[in-house]
CSV table of C-alpha atoms and ligand atoms in Angstrom, one decimal:
chain,number,residue,atom,x,y,z
A,1,MET,CA,0.0,0.0,0.0
A,2,LYS,CA,1.0,3.6,-0.5
A,3,ILE,CA,0.7,5.5,2.8
A,4,GLY,CA,1.2,9.1,3.6
A,5,ILE,CA,2.3,9.9,7.3
A,6,VAL,CA,1.9,13.3,8.9
A,7,CYS,CA,3.5,13.9,12.3
A,8,TYR,CA,5.5,16.3,14.4
A,9,PRO,CA,9.1,15.7,13.4
A,10,THR,CA,10.6,16.7,16.8
A,11,TYR,CA,11.7,14.8,19.9
A,12,GLY,CA,8.2,13.8,21.2
A,13,GLY,CA,6.4,10.6,21.7
A,14,SER,CA,3.9,11.0,18.8
A,15,GLY,CA,6.6,11.9,16.3
A,16,VAL,CA,8.9,9.0,17.4
A,17,LEU,CA,6.0,6.5,17.2
A,18,ALA,CA,4.9,7.7,13.7
A,19,THR,CA,8.5,7.6,12.5
A,20,GLU,CA,9.1,4.1,13.8
A,21,LEU,CA,5.8,3.0,12.3
A,22,GLY,CA,6.7,4.5,8.9
A,23,MET,CA,10.1,2.8,8.9
A,24,ALA,CA,8.6,-0.6,9.8
A,25,LEU,CA,5.9,-0.3,7.1
A,26,ALA,CA,8.6,0.5,4.5
A,27,ARG,CA,10.6,-2.6,5.6
A,28,LYS,CA,7.5,-4.7,5.1
A,29,GLY,CA,7.2,-3.4,1.5
A,30,HIS,CA,4.7,-0.6,1.8
A,31,GLU,CA,5.6,2.7,0.1
A,32,VAL,CA,5.7,5.4,2.9
A,33,HIS,CA,5.7,9.1,2.4
A,34,PHE,CA,6.4,11.4,5.3
A,35,VAL,CA,4.9,14.9,4.9
A,36,THR,CA,6.3,17.0,7.7
A,37,SER,CA,7.9,20.4,8.4
A,38,HIS,CA,11.4,18.9,8.9
A,39,GLN,CA,13.0,15.5,8.6
A,40,PRO,CA,11.7,13.5,11.6
A,41,VAL,CA,14.5,13.0,14.2
A,42,ARG,CA,14.4,9.3,14.2
A,43,LEU,CA,14.1,8.9,10.4
A,44,ASP,CA,17.6,7.5,10.0
A,45,PHE,CA,17.0,4.7,7.7
A,46,LEU,CA,17.6,4.5,3.9
A,47,ASN,CA,15.0,2.4,2.1
A,48,ALA,CA,13.7,2.6,-1.5
A,49,ASN,CA,10.2,2.6,-0.1
A,50,LEU,CA,10.7,5.6,2.1
A,51,PHE,CA,10.1,9.2,1.0
A,52,PHE,CA,10.2,12.6,2.8
A,53,HIS,CA,8.4,15.7,1.6
A,54,GLU,CA,9.1,18.9,3.4
A,55,VAL,CA,6.3,21.4,4.0
A,56,PHE,CA,7.5,24.9,3.5
A,57,VAL,CA,5.9,28.0,5.0
A,58,GLU,CA,6.7,31.4,3.4
A,59,GLU,CA,7.4,34.3,5.7
A,60,TYR,CA,5.3,37.3,4.9
A,61,PRO,CA,5.2,40.5,6.9
A,62,LEU,CA,1.4,40.5,7.0
A,63,PHE,CA,1.3,37.2,8.8
A,64,HIS,CA,1.4,37.3,12.5
A,65,PHE,CA,1.3,33.5,12.5
A,66,GLN,CA,2.5,31.4,9.6
A,67,PRO,CA,-0.4,29.5,8.0
A,68,TYR,CA,1.1,26.0,8.4
A,69,GLU,CA,-2.1,24.0,8.0
A,70,LEU,CA,-2.7,25.7,4.6
A,71,ALA,CA,0.7,24.8,3.4
A,72,LEU,CA,0.4,21.2,4.8
A,73,SER,CA,-3.0,20.6,3.2
A,74,SER,CA,-1.7,21.9,-0.2
A,75,LYS,CA,1.3,19.7,0.1
A,76,LEU,CA,-0.8,16.7,1.0
A,77,VAL,CA,-2.9,17.2,-2.2
A,78,GLU,CA,0.3,17.4,-4.3
A,79,VAL,CA,1.8,14.3,-2.7
A,80,VAL,CA,-1.4,12.2,-2.8
A,81,GLU,CA,-1.9,13.1,-6.5
A,82,LYS,CA,1.7,12.7,-7.6
A,83,TYR,CA,2.4,9.4,-5.8
A,84,LYS,CA,-1.2,8.0,-6.0
A,85,LEU,CA,-1.3,7.4,-2.2
A,86,ASP,CA,-4.0,5.0,-0.9
A,87,ILE,CA,-4.2,6.3,2.7
A,88,LEU,CA,-3.3,9.3,4.8
A,89,HIS,CA,-2.3,8.5,8.4
A,90,VAL,CA,-2.1,11.6,10.6
A,91,HIS,CA,-0.6,11.5,14.1
A,92,TYR,CA,-1.8,14.2,16.5
A,93,ALA,CA,-5.1,15.9,15.8
A,94,ILE,CA,-3.9,19.5,15.8
A,95,PRO,CA,-3.6,20.6,13.1
A,96,HIS,CA,-2.9,17.4,11.2
A,97,ALA,CA,-6.4,15.9,11.2
A,98,TYR,CA,-7.8,19.2,10.2
A,99,ALA,CA,-5.4,19.8,7.4
A,100,ALA,CA,-5.9,16.2,6.2
A,101,TYR,CA,-9.7,16.8,6.1
A,102,MET,CA,-9.2,19.9,4.0
A,103,SER,CA,-6.9,18.0,1.6
A,104,LYS,CA,-9.5,15.2,1.3
A,105,GLN,CA,-12.1,17.8,0.3
A,106,MET,CA,-9.8,19.3,-2.3
A,107,LEU,CA,-8.9,15.9,-3.7
A,108,GLY,CA,-12.6,14.9,-3.8
A,109,GLN,CA,-13.3,17.8,-6.2
A,110,LYS,CA,-10.7,16.3,-8.5
A,111,GLY,CA,-12.4,12.8,-8.2
A,112,ILE,CA,-9.7,11.4,-5.9
A,113,HIS,CA,-11.0,9.7,-2.8
A,114,ILE,CA,-8.5,9.1,0.0
A,115,PRO,CA,-9.3,7.8,3.5
A,116,ILE,CA,-7.9,9.5,6.6
A,117,VAL,CA,-6.7,7.6,9.7
A,118,THR,CA,-6.2,9.8,12.7
A,119,THR,CA,-4.2,8.6,15.7
A,120,LEU,CA,-4.7,10.5,18.9
A,121,HIS,CA,-1.7,10.8,21.1
A,122,GLY,CA,-2.7,12.6,24.3
A,123,THR,CA,-1.8,16.2,24.6
A,124,ASP,CA,-3.8,16.9,21.4
A,125,ILE,CA,-6.9,15.8,23.5
A,126,THR,CA,-6.2,16.3,27.2
A,127,LEU,CA,-4.0,19.4,27.3
A,128,VAL,CA,-4.5,21.4,24.1
A,129,GLY,CA,-7.3,20.0,22.1
A,130,SER,CA,-10.1,20.4,24.6
A,131,HIS,CA,-9.3,24.1,25.1
A,132,PRO,CA,-12.2,26.2,23.9
A,133,PHE,CA,-9.9,27.8,21.3
A,134,TYR,CA,-9.5,24.5,19.5
A,135,LYS,CA,-12.2,22.2,20.7
A,136,THR,CA,-14.7,22.7,17.8
A,137,ALA,CA,-12.1,22.1,15.1
A,138,VAL,CA,-10.6,19.1,16.9
A,139,GLU,CA,-14.1,17.5,17.5
A,140,PHE,CA,-14.9,18.1,13.8
A,141,SER,CA,-11.6,16.6,12.6
A,142,ILE,CA,-12.1,13.5,14.8
A,143,ASN,CA,-15.7,13.0,13.7
A,144,ASN,CA,-14.7,13.4,10.0
A,145,SER,CA,-11.8,11.0,10.0
A,146,ASP,CA,-12.5,7.7,8.4
A,147,VAL,CA,-10.8,5.8,11.3
A,148,VAL,CA,-9.7,7.1,14.7
A,149,THR,CA,-7.3,5.3,16.9
A,150,ALA,CA,-6.0,6.2,20.4
A,151,VAL,CA,-2.8,5.0,22.0
A,152,SER,CA,-4.5,3.8,25.2
A,153,GLU,CA,-7.8,2.9,26.8
A,154,SER,CA,-7.4,5.9,29.0
A,155,LEU,CA,-7.0,8.3,26.1
A,156,ARG,CA,-10.0,6.7,24.4
A,157,THR,CA,-12.1,7.3,27.6
A,158,ASP,CA,-10.8,10.9,27.9
A,159,THR,CA,-11.6,11.7,24.3
A,160,LEU,CA,-15.2,10.4,24.7
A,161,ARG,CA,-15.5,12.4,28.0
A,162,LEU,CA,-14.1,15.7,26.6
A,163,PHE,CA,-15.7,15.8,23.1
A,164,THR,CA,-19.0,14.8,21.5
A,165,ILE,CA,-17.7,11.9,19.3
A,166,TYR,CA,-19.9,10.0,16.8
A,167,ASN,CA,-17.0,8.0,15.4
A,168,LYS,CA,-15.7,4.7,16.9
A,169,ILE,CA,-12.3,5.0,18.5
A,170,GLN,CA,-10.1,1.9,18.3
A,171,VAL,CA,-7.3,1.5,20.8
A,172,ILE,CA,-3.9,0.6,19.2
A,173,TYR,CA,-1.1,0.7,21.8
A,174,ASN,CA,2.3,2.3,21.1
A,175,PHE,CA,5.1,-0.2,20.4
A,176,ILE,CA,8.8,-1.0,20.5
A,177,ASP,CA,10.6,-2.4,17.5
A,178,PHE,CA,12.8,-4.8,19.3
A,179,GLU,CA,14.5,-6.2,16.2
A,180,HIS,CA,15.6,-2.8,14.8
A,181,GLN,CA,16.1,-0.8,18.0
A,182,LYS,CA,19.1,-1.9,20.0
A,183,THR,CA,18.1,-3.1,23.4
A,184,TRP,CA,20.0,-3.8,26.7
A,185,GLU,CA,21.0,-7.2,25.3
A,186,ASP,CA,23.2,-5.9,22.5
A,187,GLU,CA,24.0,-2.4,23.6
A,188,ASP,CA,27.5,-1.7,24.7
A,189,CYS,CA,26.6,-0.1,28.1
A,190,LEU,CA,29.4,2.2,28.9
A,191,ARG,CA,28.3,2.6,32.5
A,192,GLN,CA,31.7,3.7,33.8
A,193,SER,CA,31.6,6.8,31.7
A,194,LEU,CA,28.6,8.2,33.6
A,195,ALA,CA,28.6,6.7,37.0
A,196,LYS,CA,30.8,4.9,39.5
A,197,ASP,CA,30.4,1.1,40.0
A,198,GLU,CA,28.9,1.5,43.4
A,199,GLU,CA,26.3,4.1,42.2
A,200,LYS,CA,22.8,3.2,41.1
A,201,VAL,CA,21.8,5.1,37.9
A,202,ILE,CA,18.4,6.8,37.9
A,203,THR,CA,17.1,8.3,34.7
A,204,HIS,CA,14.4,10.7,33.5
A,205,VAL,CA,13.8,11.4,29.8
A,206,SER,CA,11.3,14.0,28.7
A,207,ASN,CA,10.7,17.3,26.9
A,208,PHE,CA,10.9,19.1,30.3
A,209,ARG,CA,7.4,20.6,29.9
A,210,PRO,CA,5.3,21.5,33.0
A,211,VAL,CA,3.2,18.3,32.6
A,212,LYS,CA,6.3,16.2,33.3
A,213,ARG,CA,6.7,17.7,36.8
A,214,VAL,CA,10.5,17.8,36.4
A,215,ASN,CA,11.0,19.3,39.9
A,216,ASP,CA,9.3,16.2,41.4
A,217,VAL,CA,12.1,14.1,39.7
A,218,ILE,CA,14.7,16.2,41.6
A,219,THR,CA,12.8,16.0,44.9
A,220,ILE,CA,12.5,12.2,44.6
A,221,PHE,CA,16.1,11.8,43.7
A,222,ASN,CA,17.1,14.1,46.7
A,223,LYS,CA,15.4,11.6,49.0
A,224,ILE,CA,16.8,8.5,47.3
A,225,GLN,CA,20.5,9.8,47.3
A,226,LYS,CA,20.3,10.2,51.1
A,227,LYS,CA,19.8,6.4,51.4
A,228,VAL,CA,21.4,4.9,48.3
A,229,LYS,CA,24.6,5.9,46.5
A,230,SER,CA,23.2,7.1,43.2
A,231,LYS,CA,23.4,9.4,40.2
A,232,LEU,CA,20.6,11.0,38.3
A,233,LEU,CA,20.7,11.4,34.5
A,234,MET,CA,18.3,14.1,33.2
A,235,VAL,CA,17.8,13.6,29.4
A,236,GLY,CA,16.0,16.1,27.2
A,237,ASP,CA,15.4,19.8,27.2
A,238,GLY,CA,12.5,22.2,27.5
A,239,PRO,CA,11.1,25.1,29.5
A,240,GLU,CA,11.4,23.5,32.9
A,241,ARG,CA,15.1,22.6,32.6
A,242,GLU,CA,16.6,25.8,34.0
A,243,LYS,CA,14.3,25.7,37.1
A,244,ALA,CA,15.2,22.1,37.7
A,245,GLU,CA,19.0,23.0,37.5
A,246,ILE,CA,18.5,25.9,40.0
A,247,TYR,CA,16.5,23.7,42.3
A,248,ALA,CA,19.1,20.9,42.3
A,249,LYS,CA,21.8,23.6,43.1
A,250,GLU,CA,19.6,24.9,46.0
A,251,LEU,CA,19.4,21.3,47.4
A,252,GLY,CA,23.1,20.9,47.1
A,253,ILE,CA,22.9,17.9,44.9
A,254,LYS,CA,24.0,19.4,41.5
A,255,ASP,CA,27.2,17.3,41.4
A,256,LYS,CA,25.1,14.1,41.6
A,257,ILE,CA,22.9,15.0,38.6
A,258,LEU,CA,23.9,15.1,34.9
A,259,PHE,CA,21.7,17.3,32.7
A,260,LEU,CA,22.6,15.7,29.4
A,261,GLY,CA,20.2,17.7,27.1
A,262,LYS,CA,18.6,16.3,24.0
A,263,SER,CA,20.3,13.0,23.0
A,264,ASP,CA,20.2,10.6,20.1
A,265,GLU,CA,21.7,8.0,22.5
A,266,VAL,CA,18.6,7.5,24.7
A,267,ARG,CA,18.7,3.7,24.3
A,268,LYS,CA,22.4,3.6,25.4
A,269,ILE,CA,21.5,5.7,28.4
A,270,LEU,CA,18.5,3.6,29.3
A,271,CYS,CA,20.5,0.4,29.0
A,272,LEU,CA,22.9,1.6,31.7
A,273,SER,CA,20.0,2.7,34.0
A,274,ASP,CA,18.6,0.9,37.0
A,275,LEU,CA,15.5,2.9,37.5
A,276,PHE,CA,13.4,5.3,35.4
A,277,LEU,CA,11.3,8.2,37.0
A,278,LEU,CA,8.2,9.5,35.3
A,279,PRO,CA,6.1,11.5,37.8
A,280,SER,CA,4.0,13.3,35.2
A,281,GLU,CA,0.8,15.2,35.8
A,282,THR,CA,-0.7,13.1,33.0
A,283,GLU,CA,0.5,10.7,30.3
A,284,SER,CA,-1.9,9.2,27.7
A,285,PHE,CA,0.6,6.3,27.4
A,286,GLY,CA,4.1,7.1,28.5
A,287,LEU,CA,6.3,5.9,25.6
A,288,ALA,CA,9.4,7.0,27.5
A,289,ALA,CA,8.5,4.5,30.3
A,290,LEU,CA,7.9,1.7,27.8
A,291,GLU,CA,11.3,2.4,26.1
A,292,ALA,CA,12.9,2.2,29.6
A,293,MET,CA,11.2,-1.1,30.2
A,294,ALA,CA,12.4,-2.4,26.9
A,295,ALA,CA,15.9,-1.5,28.0
A,296,ARG,CA,15.4,-3.6,31.1
A,297,THR,CA,14.9,-0.7,33.5
A,298,THR,CA,12.3,-0.7,36.2
A,299,VAL,CA,9.9,2.3,36.4
A,300,ILE,CA,8.5,4.5,39.2
A,301,SER,CA,5.7,6.6,37.7
A,302,SER,CA,2.6,8.5,38.7
A,303,ASN,CA,-0.7,6.6,38.6
A,304,THR,CA,-2.4,8.7,35.9
A,305,GLY,CA,-3.8,8.5,32.4
A,306,GLY,CA,-2.5,5.5,30.4
A,307,LEU,CA,0.5,4.8,32.7
A,308,PRO,CA,-1.2,1.9,34.6
A,309,GLU,CA,-1.7,0.2,31.2
A,310,VAL,CA,2.1,0.2,30.7
A,311,ASN,CA,3.7,0.2,34.1
A,312,ILE,CA,2.2,-2.6,36.2
A,313,GLN,CA,2.1,-2.0,39.9
A,314,GLY,CA,4.4,-4.3,41.9
A,315,LYS,CA,5.6,-6.1,38.7
A,316,THR,CA,7.4,-3.7,36.3
A,317,GLY,CA,7.8,-1.0,38.9
A,318,PHE,CA,5.5,1.1,41.1
A,319,LEU,CA,2.8,3.8,40.5
A,320,CYS,CA,2.0,6.5,43.1
A,321,ASP,CA,-0.4,9.4,43.2
A,322,VAL,CA,0.6,12.5,41.2
A,323,GLY,CA,2.8,14.7,43.4
A,324,ASP,CA,3.4,12.1,46.1
A,325,THR,CA,7.2,12.3,45.9
A,326,GLU,CA,7.5,10.8,49.4
A,327,ALA,CA,5.8,7.5,48.2
A,328,MET,CA,7.8,7.5,45.0
A,329,ALA,CA,11.1,7.9,46.8
A,330,LYS,CA,10.2,5.1,49.3
A,331,LYS,CA,9.3,2.7,46.4
A,332,ALA,CA,12.5,3.6,44.6
A,333,ILE,CA,14.7,3.0,47.7
A,334,TYR,CA,12.8,-0.3,48.3
A,335,LEU,CA,13.9,-1.4,44.8
A,336,LEU,CA,17.4,0.0,44.8
A,337,GLU,CA,18.5,-1.3,48.2
A,338,SER,CA,18.2,-5.0,47.2
A,339,GLU,CA,20.1,-6.1,44.2
A,340,ASP,CA,18.0,-9.3,43.8
A,341,ARG,CA,14.7,-7.4,44.0
A,342,LEU,CA,16.0,-4.8,41.6
A,343,ASN,CA,17.0,-7.5,39.1
A,344,GLU,CA,13.7,-9.3,39.5
A,345,PHE,CA,11.8,-6.0,38.7
A,346,LYS,CA,14.1,-5.2,35.8
A,347,ASP,CA,13.5,-8.7,34.3
A,348,GLN,CA,9.8,-8.3,34.7
A,349,ALA,CA,9.8,-4.9,33.1
A,350,TYR,CA,11.6,-6.3,30.1
A,351,GLN,CA,9.3,-9.3,29.9
A,352,TYR,CA,6.2,-7.1,30.1
A,353,SER,CA,7.5,-4.7,27.4
A,354,GLN,CA,7.3,-7.6,24.9
A,355,LYS,CA,3.5,-7.2,25.0
A,356,PHE,CA,4.1,-4.0,23.1
A,357,SER,CA,6.4,-5.6,20.5
A,358,ILE,CA,5.9,-4.2,17.0
A,359,ASP,CA,5.1,-7.7,15.9
A,360,ASN,CA,1.8,-7.5,17.8
A,361,ILE,CA,1.0,-3.9,16.9
A,362,LEU,CA,2.0,-3.4,13.3
A,363,PRO,CA,-0.6,-5.9,11.9
A,364,LYS,CA,-3.3,-3.9,13.7
A,365,TYR,CA,-2.4,-0.8,11.7
A,366,GLU,CA,-2.2,-2.8,8.5
A,367,GLN,CA,-5.6,-4.3,9.2
A,368,VAL,CA,-7.0,-0.8,9.7
A,369,TYR,CA,-5.5,0.4,6.4
A,370,ARG,CA,-6.9,-2.6,4.5
A,371,GLU,CA,-10.4,-2.2,6.0
A,372,VAL,CA,-10.6,1.6,5.5
A,373,LYS,CA,-9.3,1.3,2.0
A,374,SER,CA,-11.9,-1.3,1.0
A,375,ASP,CA,-14.7,0.6,2.7
A,376,CYS,CA,-13.8,4.0,1.3
A,377,CYS,CA,-12.9,3.6,-2.4
B,1,LIG,O1,4.5,14.1,26.3
B,1,LIG,C1,4.6,15.0,25.5
B,1,LIG,O2,4.7,16.1,25.9
B,1,LIG,C2,4.8,14.7,24.0
B,1,LIG,C3,3.5,14.0,23.5
B,1,LIG,C4,3.6,13.9,22.0
B,1,LIG,O3,2.6,14.1,21.4
B,1,LIG,O4,4.6,13.7,21.4
B,1,LIG,O5,3.4,12.7,24.0
B,1,LIG,C5,2.1,12.1,24.0
B,1,LIG,O6,2.2,11.1,23.0
B,1,LIG,C6,3.1,10.0,23.4
B,1,LIG,C7,3.1,9.0,22.2
B,1,LIG,O7,1.8,8.4,22.0
B,1,LIG,C8,2.6,9.3,24.7
B,1,LIG,O8,3.5,8.3,25.0
B,1,LIG,C9,2.7,10.4,25.8
B,1,LIG,O9,2.2,9.8,27.0
B,1,LIG,C10,1.8,11.6,25.4
B,1,LIG,N1,2.0,12.7,26.4
B,1,LIG,C11,1.0,13.1,27.2
B,1,LIG,O10,-0.1,12.6,27.3
B,1,LIG,C12,1.4,14.1,28.2
């Protein structure tokens, strides 16, 4: 099949997932066309079935905001027509589902009928999409997609609660491509380069937005390091980073924390980690936690959104109430102070992550494409 994929190309769960999906589809022989504002960060794979089309937006003094969705919908019309695409799969409702709907209308006038699959990722629903500024357009785009998928049961429930939805929403979980992503088994974990042998390595990976509660990570670590010799690796960047660095300095633990910034070596970092912290306010899924588990790292997370569908209480790690840093630190210390217990949880985290193997998830997307294609045109 010929599939167009629209996503955010930056370091974010939805873009990462869409890129991994596109690369896997190309490996299976589908022709995949990414239509994005920049080359997606994880699109590092050469394949004759993989194409990238950049959406350009012209600067013009009259524009206060650049009309990106206009440029995107025009580009989609051009790419669908030129490459005779069968399906458009858009990740993140805003503005991708809306732009795809517009392109579908324009193509329809030319006698070209293309189905649209929209995958909801979380912030497009819970944090941004339901805001009165966007709600009407997001609701319209969801109801006018040919198929809608959500990355967790929790996100599906939230979408039905926050919007008036007539369309069916199918849950297709996020995945890990174990064969093509290096995991803890084959990574060369250069642990000594970042931590001493006697230190436990604790990691947090995010875009450092307020929803990630980055200062909670520092508070939890402060409590842990008083009981267990440890180091904290902070991976990523964003608006809360500076505050977190200042807070760590105030607590006098700056020398025990490495702020590594954005990294293309996340898997290497995860493979040398003992414990992953994700105390977010909300997460529709928590792909970062799943990536940690796939690298055999146990997870302490908040008990919110889709996280309980990924991190299993008392098996792959622990979940505590949002903001309960005391409980999170206690659970972390409980795991870190016994090598046997820690290894048991790490093994269980790795085992459970297999449930989200691409081998189980990719066929679900292919099935959606086949069905929507035969229903639509
Ligand atoms: O978490 C973010 O701020 C990024 C955001 C995104 O759209 O890239 O992540 C969302 O989508 C991911 C992939 O499906 C999920 O794993 C994240 O849980 C979700 N983030 C939130 O719901 C806050």
